[in-house]
């Protein structure tokens, strides 16, 4: 199937960004200025990847309404895996997107170098339109070397995290950046070991288990870590074989803000529920690819920057690809 | 792994932590029970490069207990990783006072990382106008390297 990238935006920088995304992903590009025109394209064509400026709730509601009237919200053509929302506001500030029934991906428009981030996101889109979007290699430029580490026991997590940190320092990331990325990897691995495992009826096996409890990671419980660096972006994936990720819960966790609301210690669960929000706040892009009952890949991406300020304020996204 | 050095001076206990704070850290074990009402606990995190989410949960649980017992809680020489958490989580300091923090700088010439220790009372007076530092590696000019409105957000709470 051939795909079209459809941009709904009137902003010049969005047009430059979309053009670069389309070139990198090998898609044809259509640009329209209104939600109604966009919905009309989606109704008429198959294989549309939608990139929409939804900076205000009004813009979002216009899009939802146009899709509902011209395409139908339950149509196969309205596939969250192919819908990309763009705003200039942090995720927690756009709750209308968090609650959207077709939330698929969220892009925080920090276009310091619009062509460069367009190429980066083009690789994300290119991989996302494959039958299954698994595989870190496809998200990085072709020269990236991807290494895989298989964890056999939960106690190996710390060594894996430190190994990633040392790899990054060797790759000329500032130590503060390396620590932030190491923390992200720590969170992904913990989620893969303790949150992903479920029984046959989908009940979490270790949600209340102390994170210090040693778990053998044999068979279905095995956890793989992949690390790749293409000289500009580093990508790290934690892979489990349960495919149990709950999208609504995930997005709620990532968009939660604790800077103006007290964090309450819950003793009924062993995890903290704040890890992924911190990752996104400190410059990381998050991507989750999950096939129900088969596998989940949780990935983070960071650009290597000259300064921490640039690192923390870099273009970033939250992307979800779910297969049921 | 974390190493802890404790120093008692009068009714003030200073605890210096070195290492990452994660799920294996048990504050009750490494620091001990709360010093109690009328006493002070000073926590120095200069050598803490990172803290994960389970570490944050344990931190809040422990220091809320200390604060609730009536002991005076003071955070000194907070590392950049700890400052980030203070900004991200409203109740991270559990009612304690942040006395001093490390502020990150990057050399404009060699891109080397530096940190400068500042008292929060002085930072408030500076109104985010930080001095430049001299790079200890190349002698170049080092400037503040973070987003001021985010790194110093806790000062205006």
CSV table of C-alpha atoms in Angstrom, one decimal:
chain,number,residue,atom,x,y,z
A,1,UNK,CA,0.0,0.0,0.0
A,2,UNK,CA,1.3,3.5,-0.8
A,3,UNK,CA,0.8,6.1,1.9
A,4,UNK,CA,0.2,9.8,1.9
A,5,UNK,CA,1.2,12.2,4.6
A,6,UNK,CA,-1.6,14.6,5.2
A,7,UNK,CA,-0.7,17.8,7.1
A,8,UNK,CA,-3.5,20.0,8.5
A,9,UNK,CA,-1.8,23.2,9.5
A,10,UNK,CA,-1.3,26.7,8.3
A,11,UNK,CA,2.0,27.2,10.2
A,12,UNK,CA,5.0,27.7,7.9
A,13,UNK,CA,7.3,25.7,10.2
A,14,UNK,CA,4.9,22.7,10.2
A,15,UNK,CA,5.0,22.7,6.4
A,16,UNK,CA,8.8,22.6,6.4
A,17,UNK,CA,8.7,19.9,9.0
A,18,UNK,CA,6.1,17.8,7.1
A,19,UNK,CA,8.1,18.1,3.9
A,20,UNK,CA,11.2,16.7,5.5
A,21,UNK,CA,9.2,13.9,7.2
A,22,UNK,CA,7.6,13.0,3.8
A,23,UNK,CA,11.0,12.8,2.0
A,24,UNK,CA,12.5,10.7,4.7
A,25,UNK,CA,9.5,8.3,5.0
A,26,UNK,CA,9.1,8.1,1.3
A,27,UNK,CA,5.5,9.4,1.4
A,28,UNK,CA,3.7,11.8,-0.9
A,29,UNK,CA,2.6,15.0,0.9
A,30,UNK,CA,-0.7,16.8,0.9
A,31,UNK,CA,-1.2,20.1,2.9
A,32,UNK,CA,-4.6,21.5,3.8
A,33,UNK,CA,-5.6,24.4,6.0
A,34,UNK,CA,-8.7,23.1,7.7
A,35,UNK,CA,-10.0,20.1,9.5
A,36,UNK,CA,-12.9,19.8,7.1
A,37,UNK,CA,-10.6,19.6,4.1
A,38,UNK,CA,-8.4,17.1,5.9
A,39,UNK,CA,-11.3,14.8,6.7
A,40,UNK,CA,-12.4,14.9,3.1
A,41,UNK,CA,-9.0,13.6,2.0
A,42,UNK,CA,-9.1,10.9,4.6
A,43,UNK,CA,-12.6,9.9,3.5
A,44,UNK,CA,-11.5,9.6,-0.1
A,45,UNK,CA,-8.1,8.0,0.2
A,46,UNK,CA,-6.7,4.9,1.8
A,47,UNK,CA,-3.3,4.9,3.6
A,48,UNK,CA,-3.4,8.4,5.0
A,49,UNK,CA,-0.9,9.3,7.8
A,50,UNK,CA,-2.4,12.4,9.5
A,51,UNK,CA,-0.2,15.1,11.0
A,52,UNK,CA,-2.4,17.8,12.5
A,53,UNK,CA,-1.8,21.1,14.3
A,54,UNK,CA,-4.1,20.8,17.3
A,55,UNK,CA,-2.5,23.6,19.4
A,56,UNK,CA,-5.9,24.7,20.7
A,57,UNK,CA,-8.9,22.7,21.9
A,58,UNK,CA,-11.0,24.4,19.3
A,59,UNK,CA,-8.7,23.0,16.5
A,60,UNK,CA,-8.9,19.5,18.1
A,61,UNK,CA,-12.7,19.6,18.4
A,62,UNK,CA,-13.0,20.8,14.7
A,63,UNK,CA,-10.9,17.8,13.7
A,64,UNK,CA,-12.9,15.4,15.8
A,65,UNK,CA,-16.1,16.7,14.4
A,66,UNK,CA,-15.0,16.7,10.8
A,67,UNK,CA,-13.8,13.1,11.1
A,68,UNK,CA,-17.0,12.0,12.8
A,69,UNK,CA,-19.2,13.6,10.1
A,70,UNK,CA,-17.1,12.8,7.0
A,71,UNK,CA,-15.3,9.5,7.9
A,72,UNK,CA,-16.9,8.0,11.0
A,73,UNK,CA,-14.9,7.6,14.3
A,74,UNK,CA,-15.1,3.8,14.0
A,75,UNK,CA,-13.9,3.7,10.4
A,76,UNK,CA,-10.6,1.8,9.7
A,77,UNK,CA,-9.4,5.1,8.2
A,78,UNK,CA,-9.3,6.7,11.6
A,79,UNK,CA,-6.5,4.6,13.0
A,80,UNK,CA,-4.7,6.1,16.1
A,81,UNK,CA,-1.4,4.4,14.9
A,82,UNK,CA,-1.4,6.9,12.0
A,83,UNK,CA,-2.6,10.0,13.8
A,84,UNK,CA,0.0,12.5,14.9
A,85,UNK,CA,-1.0,15.5,17.0
A,86,UNK,CA,1.2,18.5,17.1
A,87,UNK,CA,1.2,21.3,19.7
A,88,UNK,CA,3.7,23.8,21.3
A,89,UNK,CA,2.4,23.0,24.8
A,90,UNK,CA,3.6,20.3,27.1
A,91,UNK,CA,1.4,17.1,27.2
A,92,UNK,CA,0.0,17.8,30.6
A,93,UNK,CA,-1.4,21.1,29.4
A,94,UNK,CA,-3.4,19.6,26.5
A,95,UNK,CA,-5.7,17.2,28.4
A,96,UNK,CA,-8.1,17.3,25.5
A,97,UNK,CA,-5.5,15.3,23.5
A,98,UNK,CA,-4.8,12.9,26.4
A,99,UNK,CA,-8.5,12.1,26.5
A,100,UNK,CA,-8.9,11.8,22.8
A,101,UNK,CA,-10.3,8.4,21.6
A,102,UNK,CA,-7.8,8.5,18.7
A,103,UNK,CA,-4.7,9.6,20.6
A,104,UNK,CA,-1.8,7.9,18.8
A,105,UNK,CA,1.2,10.2,18.9
A,106,UNK,CA,1.9,13.6,20.4
A,107,UNK,CA,4.6,15.9,19.1
A,108,UNK,CA,6.0,18.8,21.1
A,109,UNK,CA,6.9,21.3,18.5
A,110,UNK,CA,10.4,22.4,19.5
A,111,UNK,CA,11.7,22.9,16.0
A,112,UNK,CA,15.2,24.3,16.7
A,113,UNK,CA,16.4,22.7,13.5
A,114,UNK,CA,13.2,21.8,11.7
A,115,UNK,CA,14.8,19.9,8.8
A,116,UNK,CA,16.9,17.7,11.1
A,117,UNK,CA,14.0,16.8,13.4
A,118,UNK,CA,11.8,16.3,10.4
A,119,UNK,CA,14.3,13.7,9.2
A,120,UNK,CA,14.3,12.1,12.6
A,121,UNK,CA,10.5,11.9,12.8
A,122,UNK,CA,10.4,10.8,9.2
A,123,UNK,CA,12.2,7.6,10.3
A,124,UNK,CA,9.6,7.1,13.1
A,125,UNK,CA,6.7,7.4,10.6
A,126,UNK,CA,8.4,5.2,8.1
A,127,UNK,CA,8.7,2.4,10.6
A,128,UNK,CA,5.2,3.1,12.0
A,129,UNK,CA,3.6,2.3,8.6
A,130,UNK,CA,5.1,-1.2,8.5
A,131,UNK,CA,2.8,-4.1,9.2
A,132,UNK,CA,4.4,-4.2,12.7
A,133,UNK,CA,6.5,-1.3,13.9
A,134,UNK,CA,8.9,-3.4,16.0
A,135,UNK,CA,12.7,-3.0,15.8
A,136,UNK,CA,15.0,-0.2,17.1
A,137,UNK,CA,17.2,-0.4,14.0
A,138,UNK,CA,14.4,1.0,11.8
A,139,UNK,CA,14.0,4.1,13.9
A,140,UNK,CA,17.6,5.2,13.6
A,141,UNK,CA,19.6,6.2,10.6
A,142,UNK,CA,21.1,3.2,8.7
A,143,UNK,CA,24.6,3.6,10.0
A,144,UNK,CA,23.5,3.0,13.6
A,145,UNK,CA,24.8,-0.1,15.2
A,146,UNK,CA,22.3,-1.8,17.5
A,147,UNK,CA,23.5,-4.1,20.4
A,148,UNK,CA,21.2,-6.4,22.3
A,149,UNK,CA,21.6,-7.3,26.0
A,150,UNK,CA,19.5,-10.2,27.4
A,151,UNK,CA,18.7,-10.0,31.1
A,152,UNK,CA,18.5,-13.4,32.9
A,153,UNK,CA,17.7,-12.0,36.4
A,154,UNK,CA,16.2,-8.8,37.6
A,155,UNK,CA,19.4,-8.2,39.6
A,156,UNK,CA,21.2,-7.6,36.4
A,157,UNK,CA,19.2,-4.4,35.8
A,158,UNK,CA,21.7,-2.1,37.6
A,159,UNK,CA,24.6,-3.5,35.6
A,160,UNK,CA,22.7,-3.0,32.4
A,161,UNK,CA,21.8,0.6,33.3
A,162,UNK,CA,25.4,1.4,34.2
A,163,UNK,CA,26.7,-0.2,31.0
A,164,UNK,CA,24.3,2.0,29.0
A,165,UNK,CA,25.5,5.1,30.9
A,166,UNK,CA,29.2,4.2,30.3
A,167,UNK,CA,28.4,3.6,26.6
A,168,UNK,CA,26.9,7.1,26.4
A,169,UNK,CA,29.8,8.8,28.1
A,170,UNK,CA,32.1,7.0,25.7
A,171,UNK,CA,29.8,8.4,22.9
A,172,UNK,CA,30.6,12.0,24.2
A,173,UNK,CA,27.3,12.6,26.0
A,174,UNK,CA,27.7,14.9,28.9
A,175,UNK,CA,27.6,13.0,32.2
A,176,UNK,CA,24.4,14.7,33.2
A,177,UNK,CA,22.7,13.7,30.0
A,178,UNK,CA,24.1,10.2,30.4
A,179,UNK,CA,22.6,10.0,33.9
A,180,UNK,CA,19.2,11.3,32.6
A,181,UNK,CA,19.2,8.6,29.9
A,182,UNK,CA,20.3,5.9,32.3
A,183,UNK,CA,17.3,6.8,34.5
A,184,UNK,CA,15.0,6.4,31.5
A,185,UNK,CA,16.5,3.0,30.8
A,186,UNK,CA,16.1,2.1,34.4
A,187,UNK,CA,12.4,2.9,34.3
A,188,UNK,CA,11.8,1.0,31.1
A,189,UNK,CA,13.6,-2.1,32.4
A,190,UNK,CA,11.7,-2.0,35.7
A,191,UNK,CA,8.4,-1.8,33.8
A,192,UNK,CA,9.4,-4.7,31.6
A,193,UNK,CA,10.4,-6.9,34.6
A,194,UNK,CA,7.7,-6.0,37.1
A,195,UNK,CA,4.7,-4.4,35.3
A,196,UNK,CA,4.5,-6.2,32.0
A,197,UNK,CA,4.1,-9.8,33.3
A,198,UNK,CA,0.4,-10.9,33.4
A,199,UNK,CA,-1.4,-14.2,33.8
A,200,UNK,CA,-3.8,-15.8,31.3
A,201,UNK,CA,-6.6,-13.5,32.3
A,202,UNK,CA,-4.4,-10.4,32.1
A,203,UNK,CA,-3.9,-9.8,35.8
A,204,UNK,CA,-0.5,-8.3,36.6
A,205,UNK,CA,1.7,-10.8,38.4
A,206,UNK,CA,4.2,-8.5,40.1
A,207,UNK,CA,2.5,-5.2,40.5
A,208,UNK,CA,2.6,-5.4,44.3
A,209,UNK,CA,6.0,-7.2,44.4
A,210,UNK,CA,8.8,-5.2,45.9
A,211,UNK,CA,11.2,-3.9,43.3
A,212,UNK,CA,14.1,-5.5,45.3
A,213,UNK,CA,12.6,-9.0,44.9
A,214,UNK,CA,14.8,-11.1,42.6
A,215,UNK,CA,12.9,-12.5,39.5
A,216,UNK,CA,14.3,-15.1,37.1
A,217,UNK,CA,13.8,-13.8,33.6
A,218,UNK,CA,13.4,-17.1,31.9
A,219,UNK,CA,11.2,-18.1,29.0
A,220,UNK,CA,8.3,-15.7,28.5
A,221,UNK,CA,9.7,-13.5,31.3
A,222,UNK,CA,12.9,-12.7,29.4
A,223,UNK,CA,13.7,-9.1,28.9
A,224,UNK,CA,16.0,-7.8,26.1
A,225,UNK,CA,17.6,-4.4,26.0
A,226,UNK,CA,18.7,-2.9,22.7
A,227,UNK,CA,20.9,0.1,22.4
A,228,UNK,CA,21.7,2.0,19.2
A,229,UNK,CA,23.5,5.2,18.4
A,230,UNK,CA,23.7,6.8,14.9
A,231,UNK,CA,26.1,9.6,15.9
A,232,UNK,CA,23.2,12.0,16.5
A,233,UNK,CA,20.4,10.1,18.2
A,234,UNK,CA,20.6,7.3,20.7
A,235,UNK,CA,17.7,4.9,20.9
A,236,UNK,CA,17.2,2.3,23.7
A,237,UNK,CA,14.5,-0.3,23.8
A,238,UNK,CA,13.2,-2.6,26.6
A,239,UNK,CA,11.4,-5.6,25.2
A,240,UNK,CA,9.1,-8.0,27.0
A,241,UNK,CA,7.0,-10.9,25.6
A,242,UNK,CA,3.7,-10.2,27.3
A,243,UNK,CA,2.1,-7.5,25.1
A,244,UNK,CA,0.1,-6.3,28.1
A,245,UNK,CA,0.5,-2.6,27.8
A,246,UNK,CA,-2.6,-0.5,28.7
A,247,UNK,CA,-2.6,2.6,26.5
A,248,UNK,CA,-5.0,4.7,28.6
A,249,UNK,CA,-3.0,4.0,31.8
A,250,UNK,CA,0.2,4.7,30.0
A,251,UNK,CA,-0.8,8.1,28.6
A,252,UNK,CA,-2.3,9.1,32.0
A,253,UNK,CA,1.1,8.3,33.7
A,254,UNK,CA,3.1,10.2,31.1
A,255,UNK,CA,0.9,13.3,31.2
A,256,UNK,CA,0.6,13.5,35.0
A,257,UNK,CA,2.3,16.5,36.6
A,258,UNK,CA,3.6,16.6,40.1
A,259,UNK,CA,5.0,20.1,40.3
A,260,UNK,CA,1.7,21.6,41.5
A,261,UNK,CA,0.1,18.5,43.0
A,262,UNK,CA,1.6,16.5,45.9
A,263,UNK,CA,2.9,13.0,45.1
A,264,UNK,CA,1.1,10.5,47.3
A,265,UNK,CA,3.0,7.4,48.3
A,266,UNK,CA,0.7,4.4,47.5
A,267,UNK,CA,1.6,1.3,49.4
A,268,UNK,CA,-0.7,-1.0,47.4
A,269,UNK,CA,1.6,-0.9,44.4
A,270,UNK,CA,5.4,-1.4,44.5
A,271,UNK,CA,6.1,0.9,41.6
A,272,UNK,CA,6.1,4.7,41.8
A,273,UNK,CA,4.1,5.7,38.7
A,274,UNK,CA,6.3,8.7,38.0
A,275,UNK,CA,9.1,7.3,36.0
A,276,UNK,CA,7.8,7.9,32.5
A,277,UNK,CA,6.5,11.4,33.2
A,278,UNK,CA,10.1,12.3,34.3
A,279,UNK,CA,11.6,10.8,31.2
A,280,UNK,CA,9.4,13.0,29.0
A,281,UNK,CA,10.0,16.1,31.1
A,282,UNK,CA,13.8,15.7,30.9
A,283,UNK,CA,14.0,15.6,27.1
A,284,UNK,CA,13.3,12.0,26.2
A,285,UNK,CA,11.0,10.9,23.4
A,286,UNK,CA,8.9,7.8,24.2
A,287,UNK,CA,7.7,5.2,21.8
A,288,UNK,CA,5.6,2.1,22.6
A,289,UNK,CA,4.9,-0.7,20.2
A,290,UNK,CA,2.7,-3.4,21.6
A,291,UNK,CA,1.0,-6.4,20.1
A,292,UNK,CA,-1.6,-7.8,22.5
A,293,UNK,CA,-0.3,-10.9,24.2
A,294,UNK,CA,2.7,-11.1,22.0
A,295,UNK,CA,5.3,-8.4,22.8
A,296,UNK,CA,5.9,-4.9,23.9
A,297,UNK,CA,8.8,-2.7,22.9
A,298,UNK,CA,9.2,0.4,25.0
A,299,UNK,CA,11.7,2.8,23.4
A,300,UNK,CA,13.4,6.1,24.3
A,301,UNK,CA,15.2,8.5,22.0
A,302,UNK,CA,17.5,11.4,22.8
A,303,UNK,CA,19.6,13.6,20.7
A,304,UNK,CA,23.1,14.3,21.7
A,305,UNK,CA,23.4,18.0,22.3
A,306,UNK,CA,26.3,20.4,23.1
A,307,UNK,CA,24.5,21.7,26.1
A,308,UNK,CA,22.1,20.3,28.7
A,309,UNK,CA,19.7,23.2,28.1
A,310,UNK,CA,19.3,22.2,24.5
A,311,UNK,CA,19.1,18.5,25.5
A,312,UNK,CA,16.3,19.1,27.9
A,313,UNK,CA,14.4,21.4,25.5
A,314,UNK,CA,14.8,19.2,22.4
A,315,UNK,CA,12.0,18.3,20.0
A,316,UNK,CA,10.2,15.2,21.5
A,317,UNK,CA,7.3,13.0,21.1
A,318,UNK,CA,5.2,10.3,22.7
A,319,UNK,CA,4.2,7.7,20.2
A,320,UNK,CA,2.1,4.6,20.5
A,321,UNK,CA,1.6,1.7,18.1
A,322,UNK,CA,-0.9,-0.8,19.3
A,323,UNK,CA,-2.0,-4.0,17.5
A,324,UNK,CA,-4.9,-6.0,18.8
B,1,UNK,CA,24.8,1.1,45.5
B,2,UNK,CA,25.0,4.0,47.8
B,3,UNK,CA,27.5,5.0,50.5
B,4,UNK,CA,26.6,7.0,53.4
B,5,UNK,CA,28.8,9.0,55.9
B,6,UNK,CA,27.2,10.3,59.0
B,7,UNK,CA,28.4,13.0,61.3
B,8,UNK,CA,26.8,14.0,64.5
B,9,UNK,CA,27.5,17.5,65.9
B,10,UNK,CA,25.4,18.4,68.9
B,11,UNK,CA,21.8,17.9,68.0
B,12,UNK,CA,22.5,18.0,64.3
B,13,UNK,CA,23.1,14.9,62.2
B,14,UNK,CA,24.7,15.3,58.8
B,15,UNK,CA,24.3,12.5,56.3
B,16,UNK,CA,26.4,12.5,53.1
B,17,UNK,CA,25.2,10.2,50.4
B,18,UNK,CA,27.2,9.1,47.4
B,19,UNK,CA,25.8,6.9,44.6
B,20,UNK,CA,22.5,6.4,42.8
B,21,UNK,CA,19.3,6.2,44.8
B,22,UNK,CA,17.2,3.4,43.5
B,23,UNK,CA,15.1,0.4,44.8
B,24,UNK,CA,17.9,-1.1,46.9
B,25,UNK,CA,18.2,2.0,49.0
B,26,UNK,CA,16.6,1.6,52.4
B,27,UNK,CA,16.8,5.0,54.2
B,28,UNK,CA,15.8,3.5,57.5
B,29,UNK,CA,18.8,1.3,57.3
B,30,UNK,CA,21.3,3.7,56.0
B,31,UNK,CA,20.3,6.8,58.0
B,32,UNK,CA,18.4,5.3,60.9
B,33,UNK,CA,15.2,6.4,62.6
B,34,UNK,CA,14.2,10.0,62.7
B,35,UNK,CA,16.4,12.1,65.1
B,36,UNK,CA,13.1,13.4,66.6
B,37,UNK,CA,11.7,16.7,67.7
B,38,UNK,CA,14.3,19.4,68.6
B,39,UNK,CA,17.0,17.7,66.5
B,40,UNK,CA,18.2,18.5,63.0
B,41,UNK,CA,18.9,16.2,60.0
B,42,UNK,CA,21.1,17.7,57.3
B,43,UNK,CA,21.1,15.7,54.0
B,44,UNK,CA,24.0,16.3,51.6
B,45,UNK,CA,23.5,14.8,48.1
B,46,UNK,CA,26.5,16.3,46.4
B,47,UNK,CA,27.5,12.9,45.1
B,48,UNK,CA,24.1,11.6,44.0
B,49,UNK,CA,24.1,11.5,40.2
B,50,UNK,CA,20.6,10.1,39.7
B,51,UNK,CA,17.5,8.9,41.5
B,52,UNK,CA,14.9,6.6,39.9
B,53,UNK,CA,11.2,6.6,40.5
B,54,UNK,CA,11.2,3.9,43.2
B,55,UNK,CA,14.0,5.8,44.9
B,56,UNK,CA,11.8,8.9,44.8
B,57,UNK,CA,9.0,7.0,46.4
B,58,UNK,CA,11.3,5.7,49.2
B,59,UNK,CA,12.7,9.2,49.7
B,60,UNK,CA,9.4,10.8,50.2
B,61,UNK,CA,8.1,8.1,52.5
B,62,UNK,CA,11.2,8.4,54.7
B,63,UNK,CA,11.6,12.1,54.8
B,64,UNK,CA,7.9,12.6,55.4
B,65,UNK,CA,8.3,10.4,58.4
B,66,UNK,CA,11.3,12.5,59.6
B,67,UNK,CA,9.4,15.7,59.1
B,68,UNK,CA,6.3,14.3,60.8
B,69,UNK,CA,8.3,13.4,63.9
B,70,UNK,CA,9.2,17.0,64.5
B,71,UNK,CA,12.9,16.9,63.4
B,72,UNK,CA,14.2,19.9,61.4
B,73,UNK,CA,15.1,18.8,57.9
B,74,UNK,CA,17.6,20.6,55.8
B,75,UNK,CA,19.0,19.7,52.3
B,76,UNK,CA,22.4,20.9,51.6
B,77,UNK,CA,24.7,20.7,48.5
B,78,UNK,CA,21.9,19.2,46.4
B,79,UNK,CA,23.2,17.7,43.2
B,80,UNK,CA,21.6,18.6,39.9
B,81,UNK,CA,19.7,15.3,39.9
B,82,UNK,CA,18.1,16.1,43.2
B,83,UNK,CA,17.3,19.7,42.2
B,84,UNK,CA,15.5,18.3,39.1
B,85,UNK,CA,13.3,16.2,41.4
B,86,UNK,CA,12.7,19.1,43.8
B,87,UNK,CA,11.3,21.0,40.8
B,88,UNK,CA,9.3,18.1,39.4
B,89,UNK,CA,7.6,17.0,42.6
B,90,UNK,CA,5.9,19.5,44.8
B,91,UNK,CA,6.5,17.6,48.1
B,92,UNK,CA,9.9,16.1,47.3
B,93,UNK,CA,11.5,18.1,50.2
B,94,UNK,CA,8.8,17.0,52.6
B,95,UNK,CA,8.7,20.4,54.3
B,96,UNK,CA,12.4,20.6,54.7
B,97,UNK,CA,14.6,23.6,53.8
B,98,UNK,CA,16.8,23.6,50.7
B,99,UNK,CA,19.9,25.5,51.9
B,100,UNK,CA,22.3,25.1,49.0
B,101,UNK,CA,22.3,23.6,45.5
B,102,UNK,CA,24.8,22.8,42.8
B,103,UNK,CA,24.2,24.8,39.6
B,104,UNK,CA,25.3,23.3,36.3
B,105,UNK,CA,27.6,25.2,33.9
B,106,UNK,CA,29.1,24.3,30.6
B,107,UNK,CA,32.3,25.7,29.2
B,108,UNK,CA,31.7,27.6,26.0
B,109,UNK,CA,35.2,26.7,24.7
B,110,UNK,CA,35.8,23.0,25.6
B,111,UNK,CA,32.2,22.0,26.4
B,112,UNK,CA,33.4,20.7,29.8
B,113,UNK,CA,30.8,20.3,32.6
B,114,UNK,CA,31.2,22.3,35.8
B,115,UNK,CA,29.0,22.8,38.8
B,116,UNK,CA,29.0,25.8,41.2
B,117,UNK,CA,27.7,25.7,44.7
B,118,UNK,CA,25.2,28.4,45.6
B,119,UNK,CA,23.1,29.1,48.7
B,120,UNK,CA,19.4,29.4,47.8
B,121,UNK,CA,19.2,32.7,49.7
B,122,UNK,CA,21.9,34.2,47.4
B,123,UNK,CA,20.2,32.8,44.3
B,124,UNK,CA,17.0,34.5,45.3
B,125,UNK,CA,18.9,37.8,45.5
B,126,UNK,CA,20.5,37.3,42.1
B,127,UNK,CA,17.1,37.0,40.4
B,128,UNK,CA,18.4,34.3,38.0
B,129,UNK,CA,21.4,36.5,36.9
B,130,UNK,CA,24.2,34.1,37.5
B,131,UNK,CA,27.8,34.9,37.2
B,132,UNK,CA,30.0,33.2,34.6
B,133,UNK,CA,32.6,30.7,35.9
B,134,UNK,CA,36.1,30.1,34.7
B,135,UNK,CA,36.5,26.6,33.3
B,136,UNK,CA,38.8,24.5,35.5
B,137,UNK,CA,40.0,22.5,32.5
B,138,UNK,CA,40.8,25.2,29.8
B,139,UNK,CA,40.2,28.5,31.6
B,140,UNK,CA,37.4,29.3,29.1
B,141,UNK,CA,34.1,31.0,30.0
B,142,UNK,CA,31.5,28.7,31.5
B,143,UNK,CA,27.8,29.7,31.4
B,144,UNK,CA,24.8,28.4,33.2
B,145,UNK,CA,23.5,25.3,31.4
B,146,UNK,CA,19.8,24.6,32.0
B,147,UNK,CA,16.5,26.4,31.6
B,148,UNK,CA,16.5,29.0,34.3
B,149,UNK,CA,12.7,29.1,34.7
B,150,UNK,CA,12.8,25.3,35.3
B,151,UNK,CA,16.0,24.8,37.3
B,152,UNK,CA,15.1,27.6,39.8
B,153,UNK,CA,11.4,27.1,39.8
B,154,UNK,CA,11.4,25.8,43.4
B,155,UNK,CA,12.8,29.1,44.6
B,156,UNK,CA,9.6,30.9,43.9
B,157,UNK,CA,7.2,28.4,45.5
